[in-house]
Amino acid sequence: VALKRMLNFNVPPVKNSTGEPVWKVLIYDRFGQDIISPLLSVKELRDMGITLHLLLHSDRDAIPDVPAVYFVMPTEENIDRMCQDLRNQLYESYYLNFISAISRSKLEDIANAAIGANAVTQVAKVFDQYLNFITLEDDMFVLCNQNKELVSYRAINRPDITDTEMETIMDTIVDSLFCFFVTLGAIPIIRCSRGTAAEMVAVKLDKKLRENLRDARNSLFTGDTLGAGQFSFQRPLLVLVDRNIDLATPLHHTWTYQALVHDVLDFHLNRVNLEESAGTESTPAGARPKKKNKKSYDLTTSDKFWQKHKGSPFPEVAESVQQELESYRAQEDEVKRLKSIMGIEGEDEGAISMLSDNTAKLTSAVSSLPELLEKKRLIDLHTNVATAVLEHIKSRKLDVYFEYEEKIMSKSTLDKSLLDMISDPDAGTPEDKMRLFLIYYISSAQAPSEIDLEQYKKALMDAGCNLAPLSYIKQWKAFTKMASAPASYGNATPKPLGLFSRVMNTGSQFVMEGVKNLVLKQQNLPVTRILDNLMEMKSNPETDDYRYFDPKMLRGSDSSVPRNKNPFQEAIVFVVGGGNYIEYQNLIDYIK
C-alpha cells in the first residue's frame, strides 16, 4: 500500500477512476529495486503508469516531458547523481522519495543543486518513506538484501569487533525496524533477552521510538498514517530474540518445501534460480560441453500451489504436483475434444467465440483456457523446482540427515553411529556432515571426550570438512550461559510412513525410490516457545527475565515489569543474527 501510494505521487490511489494513469518514470537504486521487486510485478507497475523503471546509476536519456519518481537510499553518491540529473534537466518534474530518512545537510545539498540548476520549481516533492525493509510475504520481512553480510550473525558475533562497528550494525538494524513500525503505524511493546545483541537493539529502538513520539508536531505515529486505526485498540508485541539462544535450528536439514528450496537451491527475495541440466544425449567427443541454461522462477503470494504447500513435507508436495498434473491433463483433453467436435483445429479464439452459442460447454472451455494455461505454468514451475530439490535429497541423502538430526535434537535413540554417518562416502557433502556434527555437539548435554572428539575430527577431515566452524562452536558452547541447559526441542521424532503411495511409484514425474516418506511431528522450536510465553503472559524460567520496554510510557518506573497482563493478539518476532524458514514455518503452524 505504501509503495503504491508513493508511485501515485504520494496521494492514495483513487478507486474506480476510469482515467488513464499519469505516465511516469521510476528511478531506483539497488536497495529500492529489492524492496519493490518482491511486491510489485512489471505489469502492476505499468498499471500504475510506470513506463520505464531504471537504475539511478545507469546511463539515462533525458525525457523532458515526463515526471520522475525517485526511490533511493539517501547516500552521498545517490544524492550527487540526483543533483546531476537536476542540472542536466532530465525530466519534467522530480518526486524524490528516500527509503530511509535523509539528513538535513544532504537535503541542503539537493536544494543548492536545484537553485544552481534553476530547477527549484521542478522538484515537486521530497519524502522520507521509511520503507527500509523488504517484505517477502504478508507475514514475513527481512531487513535488507544488498549488504546483508553487514548485519549477519557473523558480523555481530565476530570476536574482533570494535565498539564503533557494533554501534553501526545496531543502528542499521534499528533503522529498519523503526521503518517497519512507521509503516505499520503501530508502536510495539518490546521484549528481549538480557545481555545479548537483541538487548542492544531493544534499547536503541525504544529510544528512537520515544524521541519520535516526544516531538509531537513531527511524530510519524499520529494523524493520517496508513495503518492508523488499524491496530489502535491493541498494540503489537515485538519479541527480539538473539540467534545465540538456538544455533541448532539454522544448521538443521529441513523437510518442508519452502525451507528446502531455501536450503538447497539459490533462492533470494522470492525468486529461485535453477540451472537446467543439459539433455542426457551424449556430447560428441571433442565438442564443447553444452552451456547450462539458467532459469529463474518467482514463487509469489499469487501462486496458489506455493501458498498451499510451502509448509508441507516434501513427499506431500511431490504427490500434489502429480495430482495437479493429472487433473490438468484431464481438462486439457476435454478442450481438445470440444475443439475437434466443432471442427476447429487449433484455430484462433475468435472463430471459437463466434460459434459460442452452439454449445454452452464450449463457451466454458474457452473462458477457462487462460486459467488452464496459468495452471499449466504453475505445474511446470513446481515440477522443475521440486525435481531440482529431489535431486539434492537423493544425491545427498537429506532425508536420512533430517531424520537423524531430529533424533539427536529430541534425544531419541540413534539407530546408526554418528561416526558411520560422517564416514559414509555416499551420504551428503562435507558441509552436510559438518552441520550434522555441529548439531550433535550443540545438543549434547556433555561435550564428547577429547579422545572421541579427535576421532570425530579425523573422520570430518577425511570427509573433506573445514573444521573452523567446530572451533567456533566449541568456544561458543563454553561461553554461553545456555550451555547449562541446551535448548530443548521437544521429544517428537518424525515417523516414516512406509514408502510412497502406489500412485507415486507408478507413472509419476518424481522417482522417489529410496527416499523416506517422513511426516513431521508438531512441536515448538525455542523461538516459538519464547513467543508463546511472552504473548500468553506465561511464567517460564526461559523468559521470565526478559526485559520489557514500552516507548509510550514515561521513564522513571522500572520498565522490566510488564504493564498489561492481557495476552497479546499480534506479535512481531525478530531474530537478531537472522531467523530462517524453519522457524517461520514453525511459527505459522503454532498460530494455526
Coordinates of C-alpha atoms in Angstrom, one line a residue:
V1 CA 0.0 0.0 0.0
A2 CA 2.8 2.4 0.9
L3 CA 4.6 1.8 -2.4
K4 CA 1.5 2.2 -4.5
R5 CA 0.8 5.5 -2.7
M6 CA 4.3 6.6 -3.4
L7 CA 4.1 5.7 -7.1
N8 CA 0.9 7.7 -7.2
F9 CA 2.9 10.9 -6.2
N10 CA 2.1 10.3 -2.5
V11 CA -1.6 10.5 -2.7
P12 CA -3.7 7.4 -2.1
P13 CA -4.8 5.9 -5.4
V14 CA -8.4 6.8 -6.2
K15 CA -10.7 3.8 -6.7
N16 CA -12.8 3.4 -9.8
S17 CA -11.2 6.4 -11.6
T18 CA -11.6 5.5 -15.2
G19 CA -9.0 8.0 -16.4
E20 CA -5.6 6.9 -17.7
P21 CA -2.9 6.9 -15.1
V22 CA -0.3 9.6 -15.3
W23 CA 2.7 8.2 -17.2
K24 CA 5.9 8.5 -15.3
V25 CA 9.4 7.1 -14.9
L26 CA 10.6 5.3 -11.8
I27 CA 14.2 5.7 -10.9
Y28 CA 15.6 3.4 -8.1
D29 CA 18.9 2.2 -6.7
R30 CA 19.6 -1.4 -5.8
F31 CA 18.0 -1.0 -2.4
G32 CA 14.8 0.3 -3.9
Q33 CA 14.8 -2.4 -6.5
D34 CA 15.0 -5.1 -3.8
I35 CA 12.1 -3.5 -1.9
I36 CA 9.8 -3.2 -4.9
S37 CA 10.5 -6.4 -6.8
P38 CA 9.0 -8.9 -4.4
L39 CA 5.9 -6.8 -4.1
L40 CA 5.0 -5.4 -7.5
S41 CA 5.3 -7.1 -10.9
V42 CA 6.3 -5.2 -14.0
K43 CA 2.6 -5.4 -15.1
E44 CA 1.4 -3.9 -11.8
L45 CA 3.9 -1.1 -12.3
R46 CA 2.6 -0.5 -15.8
D47 CA -0.9 -0.4 -14.5
M48 CA 0.2 2.4 -12.2
G49 CA 1.6 4.4 -15.1
I50 CA 5.3 3.4 -14.7
T51 CA 6.5 3.2 -18.3
L52 CA 10.2 2.9 -17.6
H53 CA 12.0 1.7 -14.5
L54 CA 15.7 2.4 -14.4
L55 CA 18.6 2.2 -12.0
L56 CA 19.8 5.6 -10.8
H57 CA 23.4 4.9 -11.7
S58 CA 22.7 3.7 -15.3
D59 CA 23.0 5.9 -18.3
R60 CA 19.7 7.5 -18.7
D61 CA 18.4 9.7 -21.6
A62 CA 16.6 12.9 -21.0
I63 CA 12.8 12.6 -21.2
P64 CA 11.9 16.2 -20.7
D65 CA 8.1 15.9 -20.6
V66 CA 7.7 13.2 -18.0
P67 CA 7.6 13.3 -14.2
A68 CA 10.1 11.1 -12.5
V69 CA 9.6 9.3 -9.2
Y70 CA 12.9 8.5 -7.4
F71 CA 13.1 5.8 -4.7
V72 CA 16.6 5.6 -3.3
M73 CA 18.7 5.5 -0.2
P74 CA 20.0 8.9 0.9
T75 CA 23.7 8.1 0.3
E76 CA 26.3 10.5 -0.8
E77 CA 26.7 9.1 -4.3
N78 CA 23.0 8.8 -4.9
I79 CA 22.5 12.5 -3.9
D80 CA 25.3 13.6 -6.2
R81 CA 23.7 11.7 -9.1
M82 CA 20.3 13.3 -8.4
C83 CA 21.8 16.7 -8.3
Q84 CA 23.4 15.9 -11.7
D85 CA 20.0 14.9 -13.1
L86 CA 18.6 18.3 -12.0
R87 CA 21.5 20.1 -13.7
N88 CA 21.0 18.1 -16.9
Q89 CA 17.3 18.8 -16.8
L90 CA 16.4 15.2 -17.5
Y91 CA 12.8 15.2 -16.5
E92 CA 9.8 17.5 -16.3
S93 CA 9.4 17.2 -12.5
Y94 CA 11.0 15.3 -9.7
Y95 CA 9.4 13.4 -6.9
L96 CA 12.2 12.4 -4.5
N97 CA 11.5 9.6 -2.2
F98 CA 14.1 8.4 0.3
I99 CA 13.9 4.8 1.6
S100 CA 15.3 5.9 4.9
A101 CA 15.3 9.4 6.4
I102 CA 17.5 12.0 4.8
S103 CA 19.8 14.2 6.9
R104 CA 19.4 18.0 6.9
S105 CA 22.8 18.6 5.4
K106 CA 22.1 16.3 2.4
L107 CA 18.7 17.9 1.9
E108 CA 20.6 21.2 1.7
D109 CA 22.9 19.8 -1.0
I110 CA 19.9 19.0 -3.1
A111 CA 18.4 22.4 -2.5
N112 CA 21.6 24.1 -3.6
A113 CA 21.9 22.0 -6.7
A114 CA 18.2 22.8 -7.6
I115 CA 18.9 26.5 -7.2
G116 CA 22.0 26.3 -9.2
A117 CA 20.2 24.4 -12.0
N118 CA 17.3 26.8 -11.8
A119 CA 15.1 23.8 -11.2
V120 CA 13.5 24.6 -7.8
T121 CA 10.0 24.6 -9.3
Q122 CA 10.5 21.2 -10.8
V123 CA 11.3 19.5 -7.6
A124 CA 7.7 18.7 -6.8
K125 CA 8.0 16.7 -3.5
V126 CA 10.6 15.3 -1.2
F127 CA 9.5 12.5 1.0
D128 CA 11.1 10.2 3.6
Q129 CA 9.3 7.0 3.0
Y130 CA 10.6 4.9 6.0
L131 CA 10.5 1.8 3.9
N132 CA 13.9 0.4 4.6
F133 CA 12.9 -3.2 4.9
I134 CA 11.9 -5.9 2.4
T135 CA 8.5 -7.6 2.7
L136 CA 8.7 -11.1 1.3
E137 CA 5.2 -12.4 2.3
D138 CA 2.2 -11.0 4.1
D139 CA 3.7 -12.1 7.4
M140 CA 7.4 -12.1 6.7
F141 CA 10.1 -9.4 6.2
V142 CA 13.8 -9.2 6.1
L143 CA 16.0 -6.1 6.7
C144 CA 18.0 -5.9 3.6
N145 CA 19.5 -7.9 0.7
Q146 CA 22.3 -5.7 -0.7
N147 CA 24.6 -5.5 2.3
K148 CA 23.1 -8.4 4.3
E149 CA 26.6 -9.6 5.4
L150 CA 26.9 -6.3 7.3
V151 CA 24.1 -7.3 9.7
S152 CA 24.6 -11.1 9.6
Y153 CA 25.2 -13.4 12.6
R154 CA 28.9 -13.4 11.7
A155 CA 29.2 -9.6 11.7
I156 CA 27.6 -9.3 15.1
N157 CA 29.5 -12.2 16.7
R158 CA 33.0 -11.6 15.3
P159 CA 35.5 -11.9 18.2
D160 CA 37.5 -8.9 17.0
I161 CA 34.6 -6.5 16.5
T162 CA 35.1 -2.9 17.7
D163 CA 32.6 -0.9 19.7
T164 CA 32.1 1.6 16.8
E165 CA 31.5 -1.3 14.3
M166 CA 28.9 -2.8 16.7
E167 CA 27.2 0.6 17.1
T168 CA 26.9 0.9 13.3
I169 CA 25.4 -2.6 13.0
M170 CA 22.9 -1.9 15.7
D171 CA 21.9 1.4 14.2
T172 CA 21.4 -0.3 10.8
I173 CA 19.1 -2.9 12.3
V174 CA 17.2 -0.3 14.4
D175 CA 16.7 1.9 11.4
S176 CA 15.0 -0.9 9.5
L177 CA 12.8 -1.9 12.5
F178 CA 11.9 1.7 13.0
C179 CA 10.8 2.0 9.4
F180 CA 8.8 -1.2 9.8
F181 CA 6.8 0.2 12.7
V182 CA 6.3 3.6 11.0
T183 CA 4.8 1.7 8.0
L184 CA 2.6 -0.5 10.3
G185 CA 1.6 2.7 12.1
A186 CA 1.9 1.0 15.5
I187 CA 4.1 1.3 18.5
P188 CA 5.1 -2.0 19.9
I189 CA 5.8 -3.2 23.4
I190 CA 9.3 -4.6 23.2
R191 CA 10.6 -7.7 25.0
C192 CA 14.2 -9.0 24.7
S193 CA 16.6 -11.4 26.3
R194 CA 19.2 -9.7 28.6
G195 CA 22.9 -9.4 27.9
T196 CA 22.6 -10.1 24.2
A197 CA 22.8 -8.1 21.0
A198 CA 19.0 -8.3 21.0
E199 CA 19.0 -6.2 24.1
M200 CA 21.2 -3.5 22.4
V201 CA 18.7 -3.4 19.6
A202 CA 15.8 -3.1 22.0
V203 CA 17.4 -0.2 23.9
K204 CA 18.2 1.7 20.8
L205 CA 14.8 1.1 19.2
D206 CA 13.0 2.1 22.4
K207 CA 15.0 5.4 22.4
K208 CA 14.3 6.1 18.8
L209 CA 10.5 5.5 19.1
R210 CA 10.5 7.6 22.2
E211 CA 12.2 10.5 20.6
N212 CA 9.9 10.4 17.7
L213 CA 6.8 10.4 20.0
R214 CA 8.1 13.2 22.1
D215 CA 8.3 15.5 19.1
A216 CA 4.5 15.7 18.8
R217 CA 4.4 18.0 15.8
N218 CA 6.6 15.8 13.6
S219 CA 5.7 12.4 15.1
L220 CA 5.3 9.7 12.5
F221 CA 2.7 7.9 14.6
T222 CA 0.0 10.5 14.6
G223 CA -2.6 11.6 12.2
D224 CA -3.4 10.0 8.9
T225 CA -0.7 7.4 8.6
L226 CA -1.6 4.3 6.6
G227 CA -2.1 2.0 9.5
A228 CA -3.8 4.5 11.7
G229 CA -6.8 2.9 13.5
Q230 CA -5.9 -0.5 12.2
F231 CA -4.2 -1.5 15.4
S232 CA -5.3 1.4 17.5
F233 CA -7.1 -0.7 20.1
Q234 CA -4.3 -3.1 20.7
R235 CA -0.6 -2.7 20.3
P236 CA 1.6 -5.5 18.9
L237 CA 4.3 -7.2 20.9
L238 CA 7.8 -7.1 19.4
V239 CA 9.9 -10.1 20.6
L240 CA 13.6 -9.6 19.9
V241 CA 15.4 -12.9 20.1
D242 CA 19.1 -13.4 19.9
R243 CA 20.3 -16.0 17.4
N244 CA 22.6 -17.4 20.0
I245 CA 19.7 -18.9 22.0
D246 CA 19.4 -21.6 19.4
L247 CA 22.1 -22.3 16.9
A248 CA 21.0 -25.9 16.1
T249 CA 17.8 -24.9 14.1
P250 CA 19.6 -22.9 11.4
L251 CA 22.0 -25.7 10.9
H252 CA 19.3 -28.3 10.8
H253 CA 18.4 -30.0 7.5
T254 CA 14.8 -29.4 6.6
W255 CA 11.9 -31.3 5.2
T256 CA 9.3 -28.7 4.3
Y257 CA 9.1 -27.3 0.8
Q258 CA 9.9 -23.7 1.2
A259 CA 12.7 -24.3 3.7
L260 CA 14.2 -27.0 1.4
V261 CA 14.1 -24.6 -1.6
H262 CA 15.9 -22.0 0.5
D263 CA 18.4 -24.5 1.9
V264 CA 19.5 -26.4 -1.3
L265 CA 18.6 -24.0 -4.2
D266 CA 19.6 -20.4 -5.0
F267 CA 16.5 -18.7 -3.5
H268 CA 16.6 -14.9 -2.8
L269 CA 13.8 -12.4 -2.5
N270 CA 11.2 -15.0 -3.5
R271 CA 13.0 -15.9 -6.7
V272 CA 14.6 -19.2 -7.3
N273 CA 17.4 -19.6 -9.9
L274 CA 17.8 -23.1 -11.4
E275 CA 20.5 -24.4 -13.7
E276 CA 18.7 -26.6 -16.2
S277 CA 20.7 -29.8 -16.6
A278 CA 21.7 -30.2 -20.3
G279 CA 20.0 -33.0 -22.1
T280 CA 21.1 -36.6 -21.5
E281 CA 22.2 -37.2 -25.1
S282 CA 25.9 -37.7 -25.1
T283 CA 28.1 -34.8 -26.4
P284 CA 30.2 -36.0 -29.4
A285 CA 33.9 -36.3 -28.4
G286 CA 35.9 -33.1 -28.7
A287 CA 32.7 -30.9 -28.8
R288 CA 32.3 -28.2 -26.2
P289 CA 30.0 -29.2 -23.4
K290 CA 26.6 -27.7 -23.7
K291 CA 26.2 -24.5 -21.7
K292 CA 23.7 -24.9 -18.9
N293 CA 20.6 -22.8 -19.1
K294 CA 19.7 -20.7 -16.1
K295 CA 16.0 -20.3 -15.4
S296 CA 14.5 -18.2 -12.7
Y297 CA 11.1 -18.6 -11.2
D298 CA 9.2 -16.3 -8.9
L299 CA 7.5 -18.0 -6.0
T300 CA 4.9 -15.4 -5.0
T301 CA 1.8 -14.9 -2.9
S302 CA -0.3 -15.2 -6.0
D303 CA 0.9 -18.7 -6.7
K304 CA -1.8 -20.8 -5.1
F305 CA 0.2 -24.0 -5.1
W306 CA 3.1 -22.4 -3.3
Q307 CA 0.8 -20.8 -0.7
K308 CA -0.8 -24.1 0.0
H309 CA 2.2 -26.3 0.1
K310 CA 5.2 -24.2 1.1
G311 CA 4.9 -25.6 4.6
S312 CA 4.2 -29.2 3.6
P313 CA 6.7 -32.1 3.9
F314 CA 8.4 -32.7 0.6
P315 CA 6.9 -36.0 -0.3
E316 CA 3.4 -34.5 0.1
V317 CA 4.5 -31.7 -2.3
A318 CA 5.7 -34.2 -4.9
E319 CA 2.4 -36.1 -4.7
S320 CA 0.3 -32.9 -5.0
V321 CA 2.3 -31.7 -8.1
Q322 CA 1.5 -35.1 -9.6
Q323 CA -2.2 -34.8 -8.8
E324 CA -2.4 -31.3 -10.2
L325 CA -0.8 -32.5 -13.4
E326 CA -3.2 -35.3 -13.8
S327 CA -6.3 -33.1 -13.2
Y328 CA -4.8 -30.6 -15.7
R329 CA -4.4 -33.3 -18.4
A330 CA -8.0 -34.4 -18.0
Q331 CA -9.2 -30.8 -18.6
E332 CA -6.7 -30.3 -21.5
D333 CA -8.1 -33.4 -23.3
E334 CA -11.6 -32.0 -22.8
V335 CA -10.7 -28.7 -24.5
K336 CA -9.1 -30.6 -27.4
R337 CA -12.1 -32.9 -27.7
L338 CA -14.5 -30.0 -27.8
K339 CA -12.5 -28.2 -30.4
S340 CA -12.4 -31.2 -32.7
I341 CA -16.2 -31.8 -32.4
M342 CA -16.7 -28.2 -33.6
G343 CA -14.2 -28.9 -36.4
I344 CA -11.9 -26.1 -35.1
E345 CA -8.4 -27.4 -35.2
G346 CA -6.1 -25.1 -33.2
E347 CA -7.7 -22.0 -34.8
D348 CA -7.8 -18.6 -33.1
E349 CA -10.1 -17.9 -30.3
G350 CA -12.1 -15.6 -32.5
A351 CA -13.5 -18.4 -34.6
I352 CA -14.4 -20.3 -31.4
S353 CA -16.3 -17.4 -29.9
M354 CA -18.4 -17.0 -33.0
L355 CA -19.7 -20.5 -32.6
S356 CA -20.2 -19.9 -28.9
D357 CA -23.9 -20.2 -28.9
N358 CA -23.8 -23.7 -30.3
T359 CA -22.8 -25.2 -27.1
A360 CA -22.6 -23.8 -23.6
K361 CA -20.0 -26.4 -22.9
L362 CA -17.6 -24.9 -25.4
T363 CA -18.1 -21.4 -24.0
S364 CA -16.9 -22.6 -20.7
A365 CA -13.9 -24.3 -22.2
V366 CA -13.0 -21.1 -24.0
S367 CA -13.4 -19.0 -20.9
S368 CA -11.3 -21.4 -18.9
L369 CA -8.4 -21.5 -21.4
P370 CA -6.4 -18.7 -19.9
E371 CA -7.0 -20.1 -16.5
L372 CA -5.8 -23.5 -17.6
L373 CA -2.7 -22.1 -19.2
E374 CA -1.9 -20.3 -15.9
K375 CA -2.4 -23.6 -14.1
K376 CA -0.1 -25.3 -16.5
R377 CA 2.6 -22.7 -16.0
L378 CA 2.5 -23.2 -12.2
I379 CA 2.6 -27.0 -12.6
D380 CA 5.6 -26.8 -14.9
L381 CA 7.3 -24.4 -12.4
H382 CA 6.7 -26.6 -9.4
T383 CA 7.7 -29.8 -11.4
N384 CA 11.0 -28.1 -12.2
V385 CA 11.6 -26.7 -8.7
A386 CA 10.6 -29.9 -6.9
T387 CA 12.7 -32.1 -9.3
A388 CA 15.7 -29.9 -8.5
V389 CA 15.1 -30.3 -4.8
L390 CA 14.6 -34.0 -5.2
E391 CA 17.9 -34.4 -6.9
H392 CA 19.6 -32.8 -3.9
I393 CA 17.7 -35.0 -1.5
K394 CA 18.7 -38.2 -3.3
S395 CA 22.3 -37.4 -4.0
R396 CA 22.9 -36.1 -0.5
K397 CA 20.6 -38.4 1.4
L398 CA 19.0 -35.4 3.0
D399 CA 16.0 -37.4 4.3
V400 CA 18.5 -39.5 6.3
Y401 CA 20.2 -36.4 7.7
F402 CA 16.9 -34.8 8.6
E403 CA 15.6 -37.8 10.4
Y404 CA 18.9 -38.4 12.2
E405 CA 19.2 -34.8 13.4
E406 CA 15.6 -34.8 14.6
K407 CA 16.6 -37.8 16.7
I408 CA 19.6 -36.1 18.1
M409 CA 17.7 -32.9 18.9
S410 CA 14.9 -34.8 20.6
K411 CA 17.3 -37.1 22.5
S412 CA 15.9 -40.3 20.9
T413 CA 18.0 -43.4 20.5
L414 CA 20.1 -43.4 17.4
D415 CA 20.0 -46.4 15.1
K416 CA 23.3 -45.8 13.5
S417 CA 26.5 -44.3 14.9
L418 CA 27.4 -40.7 14.2
L419 CA 30.8 -41.8 13.1
D420 CA 29.3 -44.1 10.4
M421 CA 27.2 -41.2 9.1
I422 CA 30.2 -39.0 8.8
S423 CA 32.4 -41.6 7.2
D424 CA 29.8 -42.8 4.7
P425 CA 31.2 -41.5 1.4
D426 CA 27.8 -41.6 -0.3
A427 CA 25.9 -39.5 2.2
G428 CA 26.0 -35.8 1.8
T429 CA 28.5 -33.1 1.1
P430 CA 31.3 -32.1 3.6
E431 CA 29.0 -29.2 4.6
D432 CA 26.1 -31.6 5.4
K433 CA 28.4 -33.7 7.6
M434 CA 29.7 -30.6 9.4
R435 CA 26.1 -29.4 10.0
L436 CA 25.2 -32.8 11.4
F437 CA 28.2 -32.9 13.8
L438 CA 27.6 -29.4 15.0
I439 CA 24.0 -30.2 15.8
Y440 CA 25.2 -33.2 17.8
Y441 CA 27.8 -31.1 19.5
I442 CA 25.4 -28.3 20.4
S443 CA 22.6 -30.6 21.5
S444 CA 24.7 -33.0 23.7
A445 CA 24.3 -32.4 27.4
Q446 CA 28.0 -33.0 28.0
A447 CA 30.6 -32.4 25.3
P448 CA 32.3 -35.6 23.8
S449 CA 35.5 -36.6 25.5
E450 CA 38.8 -35.4 23.9
I451 CA 39.6 -38.9 22.6
D452 CA 36.2 -39.1 20.9
L453 CA 36.4 -35.6 19.6
E454 CA 39.8 -36.4 18.0
Q455 CA 38.2 -39.4 16.3
Y456 CA 35.3 -37.3 15.0
K457 CA 37.7 -34.6 13.8
K458 CA 39.7 -37.1 11.9
A459 CA 36.6 -38.5 10.2
L460 CA 35.4 -35.0 9.4
M461 CA 38.8 -34.1 7.9
D462 CA 38.8 -37.3 5.9
A463 CA 35.4 -36.4 4.6
G464 CA 36.9 -33.1 3.4
C465 CA 35.3 -30.8 6.0
N466 CA 36.6 -27.4 7.1
L467 CA 36.9 -27.6 10.9
A468 CA 36.8 -23.8 11.5
P469 CA 33.0 -23.9 12.4
L470 CA 33.7 -26.5 15.0
S471 CA 36.3 -24.4 16.8
Y472 CA 33.8 -21.5 16.8
I473 CA 31.0 -23.6 18.2
K474 CA 33.4 -25.1 20.8
Q475 CA 34.2 -21.6 22.1
W476 CA 30.6 -20.6 21.8
K477 CA 29.4 -23.5 23.9
A478 CA 31.9 -22.8 26.6
F479 CA 30.9 -19.2 26.6
T480 CA 27.1 -19.3 26.6
K481 CA 25.1 -19.3 29.7
M482 CA 22.7 -21.6 27.9
A483 CA 25.3 -24.3 28.0
S484 CA 23.9 -25.5 31.3
A485 CA 20.6 -26.4 29.7
P486 CA 20.7 -26.9 26.0
A487 CA 17.6 -25.6 24.2
S488 CA 15.0 -28.3 24.2
Y489 CA 13.3 -29.3 21.0
G490 CA 10.5 -31.4 22.3
N491 CA 10.7 -35.1 22.0
A492 CA 8.8 -35.8 18.9
T493 CA 10.6 -37.6 16.1
P494 CA 9.4 -37.8 12.5
K495 CA 7.5 -41.1 11.8
P496 CA 8.3 -42.8 8.5
L497 CA 5.0 -43.6 6.7
G498 CA 6.4 -46.6 4.8
L499 CA 7.2 -46.0 1.1
F500 CA 5.3 -43.6 -1.0
S501 CA 1.8 -44.5 -2.1
R502 CA 1.5 -46.6 -5.2
V503 CA 0.5 -43.6 -7.3
M504 CA 3.9 -42.1 -6.7
N505 CA 5.8 -45.2 -7.7
T506 CA 3.9 -45.8 -11.0
G507 CA 3.9 -43.2 -13.7
S508 CA 5.0 -40.3 -11.6
Q509 CA 7.2 -37.5 -12.6
F510 CA 9.2 -38.0 -9.4
V511 CA 11.2 -41.1 -8.9
M512 CA 11.1 -41.2 -5.2
E513 CA 12.5 -44.7 -4.7
G514 CA 14.5 -45.0 -1.6
V515 CA 13.5 -41.6 -0.2
K516 CA 11.9 -41.8 3.2
N517 CA 8.3 -40.6 3.4
L518 CA 8.8 -38.8 6.7
V519 CA 5.9 -37.0 8.3
L520 CA 6.5 -34.0 10.6
K521 CA 5.5 -34.1 14.2
Q522 CA 4.2 -30.8 15.5
Q523 CA 6.5 -29.3 18.2
N524 CA 7.6 -25.8 19.1
L525 CA 11.1 -24.6 18.4
P526 CA 12.8 -22.4 21.0
V527 CA 11.9 -19.2 19.2
T528 CA 8.2 -20.3 19.0
R529 CA 8.2 -21.3 22.7
I530 CA 9.6 -17.9 23.7
L531 CA 6.9 -16.1 21.7
D532 CA 4.3 -18.3 23.2
N533 CA 5.4 -17.5 26.8
L534 CA 5.5 -13.7 26.1
M535 CA 2.3 -13.5 24.1
E536 CA 0.3 -15.5 26.6
M537 CA 2.0 -14.0 29.6
K538 CA 3.1 -17.4 30.8
S539 CA 5.6 -17.5 33.6
N540 CA 8.6 -19.6 32.5
P541 CA 12.3 -19.6 33.5
E542 CA 13.2 -19.3 29.9
T543 CA 11.6 -15.9 29.5
D544 CA 11.0 -14.5 33.0
D545 CA 14.0 -12.2 33.0
Y546 CA 13.2 -10.8 29.5
R547 CA 13.3 -7.0 29.6
Y548 CA 10.2 -5.0 28.9
F549 CA 10.1 -1.7 27.1
D550 CA 7.1 0.5 26.4
P551 CA 8.2 3.5 24.3
K552 CA 4.9 5.2 25.2
M553 CA 5.4 5.1 29.0
L554 CA 7.3 7.9 30.7
R555 CA 10.6 6.9 32.1
G556 CA 11.1 6.6 35.9
S557 CA 9.4 3.3 36.7
D558 CA 11.4 0.1 36.3
S559 CA 10.5 -1.0 32.8
S560 CA 11.1 -4.7 33.2
V561 CA 7.7 -5.1 34.9
P562 CA 5.1 -5.8 32.3
R563 CA 2.3 -3.3 32.5
N564 CA -0.5 -5.1 30.8
K565 CA -1.5 -8.6 32.0
N566 CA -3.6 -9.4 28.9
P567 CA -2.3 -11.7 26.3
F568 CA -1.3 -10.1 23.0
Q569 CA -3.3 -10.5 19.8
E570 CA -0.5 -9.6 17.4
A571 CA 3.2 -10.1 17.6
I572 CA 6.3 -9.5 15.5
V573 CA 9.3 -11.8 16.1
F574 CA 12.7 -10.5 15.0
V575 CA 15.8 -12.7 15.3
V576 CA 19.0 -10.6 15.7
G577 CA 21.5 -12.5 13.6
G578 CA 18.9 -14.0 11.3
G579 CA 15.8 -16.1 11.5
N580 CA 15.1 -18.8 9.0
Y581 CA 12.3 -20.5 7.1
I582 CA 12.2 -23.5 9.5
E583 CA 11.3 -21.1 12.4
Y584 CA 9.0 -19.1 10.1
Q585 CA 7.1 -22.3 9.3
N586 CA 7.1 -23.4 12.9
L587 CA 5.5 -20.0 14.0
I588 CA 2.9 -20.3 11.3
D589 CA 2.0 -23.8 12.4
Y590 CA 1.9 -22.6 16.0
I591 CA -0.6 -19.9 15.1
K592 CA -2.8 -22.4 13.2

